XYZ file of C-alpha atoms in Angstrom:
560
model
C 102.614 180.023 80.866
C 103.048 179.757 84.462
C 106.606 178.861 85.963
C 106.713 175.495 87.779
C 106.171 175.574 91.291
C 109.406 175.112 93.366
C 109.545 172.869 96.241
C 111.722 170.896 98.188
C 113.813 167.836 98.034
C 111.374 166.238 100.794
C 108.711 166.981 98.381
C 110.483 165.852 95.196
C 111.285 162.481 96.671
C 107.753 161.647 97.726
C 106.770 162.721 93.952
C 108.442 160.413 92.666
C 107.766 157.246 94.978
C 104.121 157.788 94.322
C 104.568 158.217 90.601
C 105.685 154.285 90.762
C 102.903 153.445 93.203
C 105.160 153.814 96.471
C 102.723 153.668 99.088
C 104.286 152.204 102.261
C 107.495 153.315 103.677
C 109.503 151.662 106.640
C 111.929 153.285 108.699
C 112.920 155.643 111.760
C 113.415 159.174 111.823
C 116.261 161.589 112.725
C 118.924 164.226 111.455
C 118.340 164.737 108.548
C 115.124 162.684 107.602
C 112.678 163.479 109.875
C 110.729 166.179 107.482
C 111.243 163.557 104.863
C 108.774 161.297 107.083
C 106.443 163.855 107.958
C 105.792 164.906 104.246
C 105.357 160.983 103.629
C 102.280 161.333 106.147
C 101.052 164.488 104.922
C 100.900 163.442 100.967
C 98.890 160.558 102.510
C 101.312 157.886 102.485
C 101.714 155.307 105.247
C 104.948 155.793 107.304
C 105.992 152.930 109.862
C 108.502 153.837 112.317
C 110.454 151.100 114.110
C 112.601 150.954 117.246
C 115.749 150.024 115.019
C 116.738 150.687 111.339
C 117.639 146.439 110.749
C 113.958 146.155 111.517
C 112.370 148.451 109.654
C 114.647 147.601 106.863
C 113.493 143.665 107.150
C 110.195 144.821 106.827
C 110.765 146.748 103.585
C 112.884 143.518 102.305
C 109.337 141.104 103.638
C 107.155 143.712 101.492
C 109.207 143.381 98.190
C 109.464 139.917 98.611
C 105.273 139.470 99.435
C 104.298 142.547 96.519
C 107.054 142.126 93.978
C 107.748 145.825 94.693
C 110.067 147.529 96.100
C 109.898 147.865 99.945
C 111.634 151.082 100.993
C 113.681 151.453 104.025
C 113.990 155.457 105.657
C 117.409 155.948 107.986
C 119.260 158.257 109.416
C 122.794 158.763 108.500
C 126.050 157.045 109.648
C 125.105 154.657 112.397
C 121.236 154.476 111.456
C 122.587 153.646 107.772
C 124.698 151.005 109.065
C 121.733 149.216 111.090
C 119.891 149.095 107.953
C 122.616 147.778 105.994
C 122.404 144.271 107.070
C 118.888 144.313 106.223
C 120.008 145.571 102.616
C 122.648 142.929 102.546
C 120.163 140.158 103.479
C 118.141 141.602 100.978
C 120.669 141.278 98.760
C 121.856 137.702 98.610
C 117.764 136.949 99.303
C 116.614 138.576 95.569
C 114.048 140.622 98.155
C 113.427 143.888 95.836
C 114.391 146.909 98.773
C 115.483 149.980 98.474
C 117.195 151.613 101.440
C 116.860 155.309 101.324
C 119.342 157.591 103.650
C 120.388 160.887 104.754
C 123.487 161.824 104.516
C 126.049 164.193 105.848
C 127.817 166.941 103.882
C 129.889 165.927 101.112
C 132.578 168.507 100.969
C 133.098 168.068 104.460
C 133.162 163.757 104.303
C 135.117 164.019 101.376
C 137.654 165.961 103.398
C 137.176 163.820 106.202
C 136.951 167.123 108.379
C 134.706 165.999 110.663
C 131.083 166.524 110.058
C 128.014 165.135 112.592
C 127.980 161.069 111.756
C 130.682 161.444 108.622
C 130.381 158.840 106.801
C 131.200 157.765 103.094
C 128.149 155.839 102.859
C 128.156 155.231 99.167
C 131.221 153.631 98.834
C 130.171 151.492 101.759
C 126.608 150.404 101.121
C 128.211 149.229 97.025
C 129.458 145.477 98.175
C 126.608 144.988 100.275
C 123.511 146.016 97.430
C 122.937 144.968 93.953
C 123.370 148.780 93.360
C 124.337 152.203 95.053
C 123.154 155.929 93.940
C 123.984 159.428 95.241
C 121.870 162.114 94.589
C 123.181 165.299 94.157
C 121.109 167.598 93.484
C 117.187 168.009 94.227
C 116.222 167.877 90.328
C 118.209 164.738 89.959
C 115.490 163.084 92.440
C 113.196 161.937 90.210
C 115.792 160.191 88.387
C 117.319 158.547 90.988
C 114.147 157.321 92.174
C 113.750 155.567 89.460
C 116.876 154.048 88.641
C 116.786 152.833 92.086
C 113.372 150.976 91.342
C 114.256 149.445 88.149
C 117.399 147.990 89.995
C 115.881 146.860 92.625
C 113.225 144.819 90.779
C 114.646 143.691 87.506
C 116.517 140.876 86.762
C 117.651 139.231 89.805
C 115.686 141.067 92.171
C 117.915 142.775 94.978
C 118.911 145.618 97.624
C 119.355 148.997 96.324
C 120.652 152.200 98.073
C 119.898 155.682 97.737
C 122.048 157.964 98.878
C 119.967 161.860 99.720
C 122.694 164.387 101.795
C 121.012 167.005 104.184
C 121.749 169.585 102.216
C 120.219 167.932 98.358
C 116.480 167.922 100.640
C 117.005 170.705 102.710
C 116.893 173.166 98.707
C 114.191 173.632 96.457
C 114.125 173.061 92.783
C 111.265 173.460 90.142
C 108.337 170.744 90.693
C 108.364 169.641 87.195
C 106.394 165.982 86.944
C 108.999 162.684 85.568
C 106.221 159.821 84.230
C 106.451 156.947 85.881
C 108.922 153.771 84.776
C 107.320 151.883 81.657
C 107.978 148.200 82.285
C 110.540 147.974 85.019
C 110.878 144.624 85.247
C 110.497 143.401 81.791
C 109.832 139.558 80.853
C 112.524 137.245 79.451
C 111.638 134.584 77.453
C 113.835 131.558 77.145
C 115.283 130.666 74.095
C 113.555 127.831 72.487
C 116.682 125.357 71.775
C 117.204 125.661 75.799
C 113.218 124.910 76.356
C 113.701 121.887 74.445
C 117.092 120.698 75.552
C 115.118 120.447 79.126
C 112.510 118.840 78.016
C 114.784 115.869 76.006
C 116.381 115.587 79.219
C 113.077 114.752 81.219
C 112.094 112.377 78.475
C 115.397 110.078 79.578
C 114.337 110.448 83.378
C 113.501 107.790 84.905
C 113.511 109.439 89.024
C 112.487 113.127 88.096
C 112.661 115.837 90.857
C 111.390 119.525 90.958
C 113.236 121.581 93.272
C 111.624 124.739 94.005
C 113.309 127.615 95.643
C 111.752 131.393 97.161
C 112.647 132.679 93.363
C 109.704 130.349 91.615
C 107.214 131.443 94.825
C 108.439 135.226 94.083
C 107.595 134.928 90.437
C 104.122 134.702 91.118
C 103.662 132.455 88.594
C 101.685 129.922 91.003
C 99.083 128.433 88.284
C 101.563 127.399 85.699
C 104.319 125.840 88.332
C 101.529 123.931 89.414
C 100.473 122.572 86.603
C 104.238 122.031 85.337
C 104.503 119.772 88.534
C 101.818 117.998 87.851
C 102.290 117.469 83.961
C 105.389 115.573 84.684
C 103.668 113.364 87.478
C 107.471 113.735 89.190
C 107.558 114.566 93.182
C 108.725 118.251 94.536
C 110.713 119.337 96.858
C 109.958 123.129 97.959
C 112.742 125.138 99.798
C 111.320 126.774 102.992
C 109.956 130.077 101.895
C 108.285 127.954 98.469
C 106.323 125.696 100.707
C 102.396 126.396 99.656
C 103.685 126.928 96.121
C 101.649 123.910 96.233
C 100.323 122.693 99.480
C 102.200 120.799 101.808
C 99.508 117.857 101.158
C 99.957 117.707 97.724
C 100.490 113.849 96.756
C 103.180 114.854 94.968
C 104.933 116.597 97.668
C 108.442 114.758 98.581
C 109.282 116.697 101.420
C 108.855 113.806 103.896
C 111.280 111.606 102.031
C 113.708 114.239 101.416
C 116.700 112.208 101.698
C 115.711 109.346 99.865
C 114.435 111.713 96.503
C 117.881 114.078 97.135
C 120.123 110.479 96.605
C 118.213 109.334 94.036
C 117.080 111.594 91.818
C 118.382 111.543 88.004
C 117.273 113.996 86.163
C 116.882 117.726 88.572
C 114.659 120.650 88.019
C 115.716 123.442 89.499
C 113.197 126.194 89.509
C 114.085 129.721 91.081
C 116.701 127.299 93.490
C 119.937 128.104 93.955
C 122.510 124.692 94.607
C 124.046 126.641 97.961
C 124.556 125.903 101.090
C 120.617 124.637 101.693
C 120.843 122.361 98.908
C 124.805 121.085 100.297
C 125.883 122.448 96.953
C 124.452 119.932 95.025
C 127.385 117.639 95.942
C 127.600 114.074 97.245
C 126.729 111.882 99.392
C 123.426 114.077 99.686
C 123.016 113.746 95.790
C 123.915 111.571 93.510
C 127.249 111.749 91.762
C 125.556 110.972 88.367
C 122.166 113.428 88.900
C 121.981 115.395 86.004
C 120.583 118.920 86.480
C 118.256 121.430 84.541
C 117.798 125.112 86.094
C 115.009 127.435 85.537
C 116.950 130.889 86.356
C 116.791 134.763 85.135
C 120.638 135.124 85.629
C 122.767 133.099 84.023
C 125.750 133.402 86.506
C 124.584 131.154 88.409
C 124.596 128.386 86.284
C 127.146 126.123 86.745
C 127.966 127.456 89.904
C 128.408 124.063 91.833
C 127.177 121.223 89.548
C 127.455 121.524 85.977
C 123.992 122.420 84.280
C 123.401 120.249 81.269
C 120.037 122.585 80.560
C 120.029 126.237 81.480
C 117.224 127.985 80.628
C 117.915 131.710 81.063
C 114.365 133.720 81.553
C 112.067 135.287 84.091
C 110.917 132.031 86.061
C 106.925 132.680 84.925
C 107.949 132.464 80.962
C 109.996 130.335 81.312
C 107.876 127.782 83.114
C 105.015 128.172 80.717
C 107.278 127.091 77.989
C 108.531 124.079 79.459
C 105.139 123.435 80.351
C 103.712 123.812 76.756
C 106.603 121.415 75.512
C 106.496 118.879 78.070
C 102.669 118.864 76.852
C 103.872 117.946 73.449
C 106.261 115.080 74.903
C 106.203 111.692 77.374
C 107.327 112.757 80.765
C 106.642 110.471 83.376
C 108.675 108.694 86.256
C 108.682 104.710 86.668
C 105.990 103.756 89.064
C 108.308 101.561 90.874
C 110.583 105.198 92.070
C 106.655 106.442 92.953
C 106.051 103.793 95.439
C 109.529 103.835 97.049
C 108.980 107.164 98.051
C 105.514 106.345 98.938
C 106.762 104.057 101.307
C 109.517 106.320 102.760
C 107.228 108.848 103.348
C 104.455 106.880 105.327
C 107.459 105.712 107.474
C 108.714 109.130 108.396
C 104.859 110.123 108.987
C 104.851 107.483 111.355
C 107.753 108.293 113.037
C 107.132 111.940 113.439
C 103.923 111.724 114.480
C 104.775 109.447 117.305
C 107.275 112.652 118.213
C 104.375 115.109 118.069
C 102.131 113.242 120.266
C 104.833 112.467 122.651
C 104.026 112.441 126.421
C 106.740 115.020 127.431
C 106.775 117.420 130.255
C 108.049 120.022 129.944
C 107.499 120.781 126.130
C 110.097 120.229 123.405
C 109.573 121.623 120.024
C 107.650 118.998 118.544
C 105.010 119.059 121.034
C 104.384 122.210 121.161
C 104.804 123.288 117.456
C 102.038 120.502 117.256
C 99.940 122.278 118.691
C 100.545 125.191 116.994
C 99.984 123.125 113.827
C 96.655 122.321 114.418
C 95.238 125.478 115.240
C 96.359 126.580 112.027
C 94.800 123.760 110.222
C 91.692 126.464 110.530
C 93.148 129.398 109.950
C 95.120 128.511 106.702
C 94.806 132.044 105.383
C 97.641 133.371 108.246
C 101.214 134.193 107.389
C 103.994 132.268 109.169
C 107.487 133.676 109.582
C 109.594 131.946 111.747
C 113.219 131.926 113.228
C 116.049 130.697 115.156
C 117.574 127.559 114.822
C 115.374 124.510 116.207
C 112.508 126.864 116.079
C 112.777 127.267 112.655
C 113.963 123.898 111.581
C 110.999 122.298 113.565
C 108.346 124.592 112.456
C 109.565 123.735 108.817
C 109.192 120.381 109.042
C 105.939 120.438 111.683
C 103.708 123.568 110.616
C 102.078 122.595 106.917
C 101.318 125.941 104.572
C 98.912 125.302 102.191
C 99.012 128.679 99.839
C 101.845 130.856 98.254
C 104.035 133.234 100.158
C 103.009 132.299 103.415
C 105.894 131.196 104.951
C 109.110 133.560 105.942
C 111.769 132.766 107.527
C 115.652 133.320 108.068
C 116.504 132.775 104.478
C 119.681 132.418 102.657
C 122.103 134.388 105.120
C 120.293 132.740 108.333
C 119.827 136.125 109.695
C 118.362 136.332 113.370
C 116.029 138.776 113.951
C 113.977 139.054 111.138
C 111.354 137.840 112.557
C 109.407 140.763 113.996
C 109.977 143.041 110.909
C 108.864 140.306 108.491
C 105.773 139.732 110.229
C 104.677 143.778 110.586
C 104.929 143.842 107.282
C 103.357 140.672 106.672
C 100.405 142.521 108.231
C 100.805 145.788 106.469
C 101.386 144.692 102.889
C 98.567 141.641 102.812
C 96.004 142.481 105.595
C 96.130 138.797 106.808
C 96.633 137.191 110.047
C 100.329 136.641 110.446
C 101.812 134.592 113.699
C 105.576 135.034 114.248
C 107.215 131.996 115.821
C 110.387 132.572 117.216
C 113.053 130.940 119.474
C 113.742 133.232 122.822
C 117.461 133.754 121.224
C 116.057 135.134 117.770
C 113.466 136.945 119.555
C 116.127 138.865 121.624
C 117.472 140.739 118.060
C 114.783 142.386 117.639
C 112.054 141.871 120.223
C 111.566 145.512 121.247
C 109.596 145.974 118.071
C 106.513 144.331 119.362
C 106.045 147.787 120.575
C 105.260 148.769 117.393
C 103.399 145.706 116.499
C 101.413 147.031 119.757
C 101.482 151.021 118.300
C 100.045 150.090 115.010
C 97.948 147.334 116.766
C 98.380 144.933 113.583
C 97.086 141.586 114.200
C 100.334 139.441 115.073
C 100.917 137.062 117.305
C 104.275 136.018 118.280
C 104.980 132.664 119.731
C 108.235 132.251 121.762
C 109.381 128.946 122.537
C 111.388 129.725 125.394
C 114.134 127.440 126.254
C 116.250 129.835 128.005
C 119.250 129.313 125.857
C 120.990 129.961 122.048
C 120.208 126.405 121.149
C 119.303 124.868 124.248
C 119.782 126.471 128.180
C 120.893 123.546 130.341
C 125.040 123.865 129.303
C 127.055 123.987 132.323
C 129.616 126.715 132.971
C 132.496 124.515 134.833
C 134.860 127.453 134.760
C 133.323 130.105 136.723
C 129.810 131.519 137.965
C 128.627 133.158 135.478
C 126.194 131.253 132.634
C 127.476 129.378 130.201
C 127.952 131.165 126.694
C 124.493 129.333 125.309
C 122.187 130.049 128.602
C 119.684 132.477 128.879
C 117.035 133.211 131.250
C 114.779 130.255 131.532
C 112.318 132.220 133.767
C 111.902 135.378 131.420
C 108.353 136.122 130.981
C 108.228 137.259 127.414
C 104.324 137.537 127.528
C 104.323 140.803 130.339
C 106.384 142.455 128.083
C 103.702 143.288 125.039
C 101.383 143.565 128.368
C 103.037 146.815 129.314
C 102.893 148.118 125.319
C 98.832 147.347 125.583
C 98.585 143.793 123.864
C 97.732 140.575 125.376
C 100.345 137.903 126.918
C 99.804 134.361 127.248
C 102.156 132.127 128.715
C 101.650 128.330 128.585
C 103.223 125.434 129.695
C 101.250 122.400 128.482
C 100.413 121.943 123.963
C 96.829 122.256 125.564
C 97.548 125.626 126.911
C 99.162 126.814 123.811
C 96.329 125.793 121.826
C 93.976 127.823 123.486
C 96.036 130.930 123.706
C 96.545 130.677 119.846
C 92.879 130.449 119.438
C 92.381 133.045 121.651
C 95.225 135.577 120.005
C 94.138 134.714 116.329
C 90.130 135.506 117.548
C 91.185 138.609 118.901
C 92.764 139.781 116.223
C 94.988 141.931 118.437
C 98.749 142.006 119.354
C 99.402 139.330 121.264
C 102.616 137.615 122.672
C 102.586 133.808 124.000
C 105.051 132.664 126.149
C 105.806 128.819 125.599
C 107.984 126.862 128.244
C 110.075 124.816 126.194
C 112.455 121.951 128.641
C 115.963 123.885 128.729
C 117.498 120.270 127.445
C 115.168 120.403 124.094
C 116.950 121.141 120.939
C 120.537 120.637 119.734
C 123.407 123.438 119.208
C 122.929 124.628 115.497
C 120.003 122.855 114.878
C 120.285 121.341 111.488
C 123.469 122.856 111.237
C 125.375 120.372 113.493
C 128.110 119.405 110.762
C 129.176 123.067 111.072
C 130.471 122.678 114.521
C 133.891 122.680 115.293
C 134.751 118.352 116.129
C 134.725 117.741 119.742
C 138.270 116.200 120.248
C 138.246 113.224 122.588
C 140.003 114.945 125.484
C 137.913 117.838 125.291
C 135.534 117.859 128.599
């Protein structure tokens, strides 16, 4: 018998990430993680480095989200832990599986607070920000907090983990013994049947059925079976931003232009992986109706209940427990009244109407809608690329404008409404799926995180981000009446987005005219090459909050 061979804690950690089929790991180096990277590389991992840890640790949130596996985050210690902590927070309340993995600083001297290089207690600050916080501490505990990180990260309500590694846990060696990988770390739960069937007695009394789904059913990859749930009950959809393609945005059944009118008048609500928050206005009237009565597909049960009462939880993992309902509803007479069909019918061809007259508008400059039309029909032929967008009437616009037509293949701000997540989602967009992905981003949101189109540009991944550049947070024609300097809302109107990713090696476009940006997207997506395009949006377009007007503080009436 020969004794094991003794390594280090670099080497242990990379062990056990490929053990569980860790393959791709975000992050930027530093004290004391930098070996940590390099031994990623030189096991033959892929290592991306960013220009900022909330980057890199938005593209590790993006990747669990697209692979339903963990995406792992690499940072530095004290401040580079705290830039990656929003990302883990935004993970968090998103159900993005992430793990955020960080050096750390000596413990007897943080524990003393006596001083050390970046002290930090970073354990007891990353806890109310992930769904769960480790600290290794010692190099043959690795392994095992590896892989309780993983299994927390992924099971259940998916979520942000983080692992805490101190200098001095990777800097020794322990024996190099091999830990299996995790059997089943996100294990089905089946419904119980009494709930399966107290759902589907509740459909049988609807008369306006809706399905509501949220990021959690498009996460499930369960797409098949939603599909055909939808369509077994013959009741319109509504999907939440990031579940748009679940089915595609043409799908008769699709609601999504009579929003309103299904929201007030729906009785009988399925919720499936969709939370009643803040992008649902809690469920609550006059959006809904008073006497809607609600069933929720969810695998945790605390959050049933949580703003309307739930007259049918069913408590599973969304993919079983959609099949069930889908095998009872089989058994059953689900249908809604024709007349509730043809209503929304109706509102829908109206709203049609009415936006498309806004698309085809003859504005100059650009707004939004005229250039986001554009945009739209370029990607009417390339319906395989990835669209993340942000900001706020970027991304409410391109929501409402820019059909997707398969799963997973729209990102955006999410839950939180985080700004800049854009570039990060869309890097590893590229990385994780290999398709064409094509950021769109307000100039504001682009701002938080723009410098990382330099490593868009170093890894030349084929992205193309679209700014539609108003020159202001919102809009960029407020007036400052108080002094010279811009108002708190105006930005540079004549920044030329497009030389920037010129002087990292990719190609710049800027346009001015929906024909222009046309062919510059057509260009860019042909190329397959990092490109940036510039759009000229009028500095008057778009309103402050964007949808989000009600959140304003009330103008009072002597208020200039």
């Amino acid at each position: 018998m020969t004794e094991p061979e003794s390594v280090d804690g670099n080497t242990l950690v990379i062990d056990a990430l490929t053990a569980n089929g860790v393959s791709t790991i975000y992050g930027v180096v530093g004290i004391p993680i930098t070996d940590l990277a390099r031994t990623v590389q030189a096991r033959g991992m892929r290592y991306l480095g960013f220009r900022n840890e909330q980057a890199a640790g938005h593209a590790a949130a993006a990747a669990g989200y697209l692979t339903g596996r963990p995406g792992i985050c690499l940072t530095v210690s004290a401040p580079g832990f705290l830039n990656g902590l929003v990302a883990l927070a935004n993970a968090t309340v998103n159900c993005f599986p992430m793990i955020q993995i960080s050096g750390s600083s000596d413990r007897s001297i943080v524990d003393l607070e006596q001083g050390d290089y970046e002290e930090l207690d970073q354990l007891a600050t990353a806890r109310p920000f992930a769904k769960a916080a480790y600290r290794v501490d010692s190099p043959e505990l690795i392994g095992v907090g590896v892989s309780r990180a993983i299994r927390a990260a992924v099971s259940g309500r998916p979520g942000g983990v983080y692992l805490d590694l101190p200098a001095e846990v990777l800097a020794r060696t322990a024996a190099r013994t091999p830990r299996p990988p995790i059997v089943d770390p996100s294990p089905r739960q089946i419904p119980a049947p009494e709930s399966v069937d107290r759902a589907v007695a509740l459909l049988e009394q609807a008369r306006r059925p809706l399905i509501v789904l949220g990021k959690g059913a498009a996460y499930a990859r369960a797409d098949a079976v939603i599909r055909e749930l939808v369509e077994a009950t013959g009741a319109p959809f509504l999907p939440m931003s990031m579940a748009k393609g679940l089915l595609p945005d043409d799908h008769p059944q699709s609601a999504a232009a009579a929003r309103s009118l299904v929201l007030a008048d729906a009785d009988v609500v399925v919720l499936v992986g969709a939370r009643l928050n803040w992008l649902l206005d809690h469920g609550r009237p006059p959006r809904w109706s008073a006497d809607a009565r609600f069933i929720q597909l969810d695998i945790c049960a605390t959050e049933f209940d949580s703003n309307r009462p739930i007259e049918a939880p069913v408590l599973g993992d969304i993919a079983s427990s959609a099949a069930a309902l889908l095998a009872a509803i089989r058994r059953s007479r689900v249908a809604p009244v024709p007349e509730w069909l043809e209503q929304i019918d109706a509102s829908k061809r109206t709203h049609i109407k009415k936006m498309d007259a806004q698309l085809h508008a003859d504005v100059h400059p650009m707004n939004f809608a005229v250039a986001l039309r554009a945009i739209r029909d370029v990607l009417d032929d390339h319906r395989d690329a990835i669209v993340v967008s942000e900001g706020a009437n970027t991304l409410d616009s391109a929501r409402n404008i820019i059909p997707i037509y398969a799963p997973r293949h729209r990102l955006d701000a999410g839950t939180w409404g985080v700004m800049g997540v854009g570039p990060g989602y869309a890097i590893a967009a590229a990385v994780e799926t290999g398709e064409p992905v094509v950021a769109i981003e307000g100039d504001s949101a682009f701002g938080f995180s723009g410098m990382e189109i330099e490593t868009i540009c170093r890894y030349k991944l084929p992205v193309v981000v679209i700014v539609l550049n108003n020159g202001g947070i919102y809009r960029g024609d407020e007036v400052n009446a108080c002094s010279g300097d811009p108002a708190p809302t105006v930005l540079l109107h004549s920044s030329r987005y497009d030389t920037l990713i010129e002087a990292f090696g990719g190609v710049g476009y800027h346009a001015e005219t929906p024909a222009q940006v046309a062919t510059a997207l057509r260009s860019a997506l042909r190329s397959a090459t990092p490109s940036l395009i510039n759009c000229a949006i009028d500095p008057a377009a778009g309103t402050e909050s964007g949808h989000l007007q009600k959140l304003n503080r009330p103008v009072r009436e002597e208020e200039p």
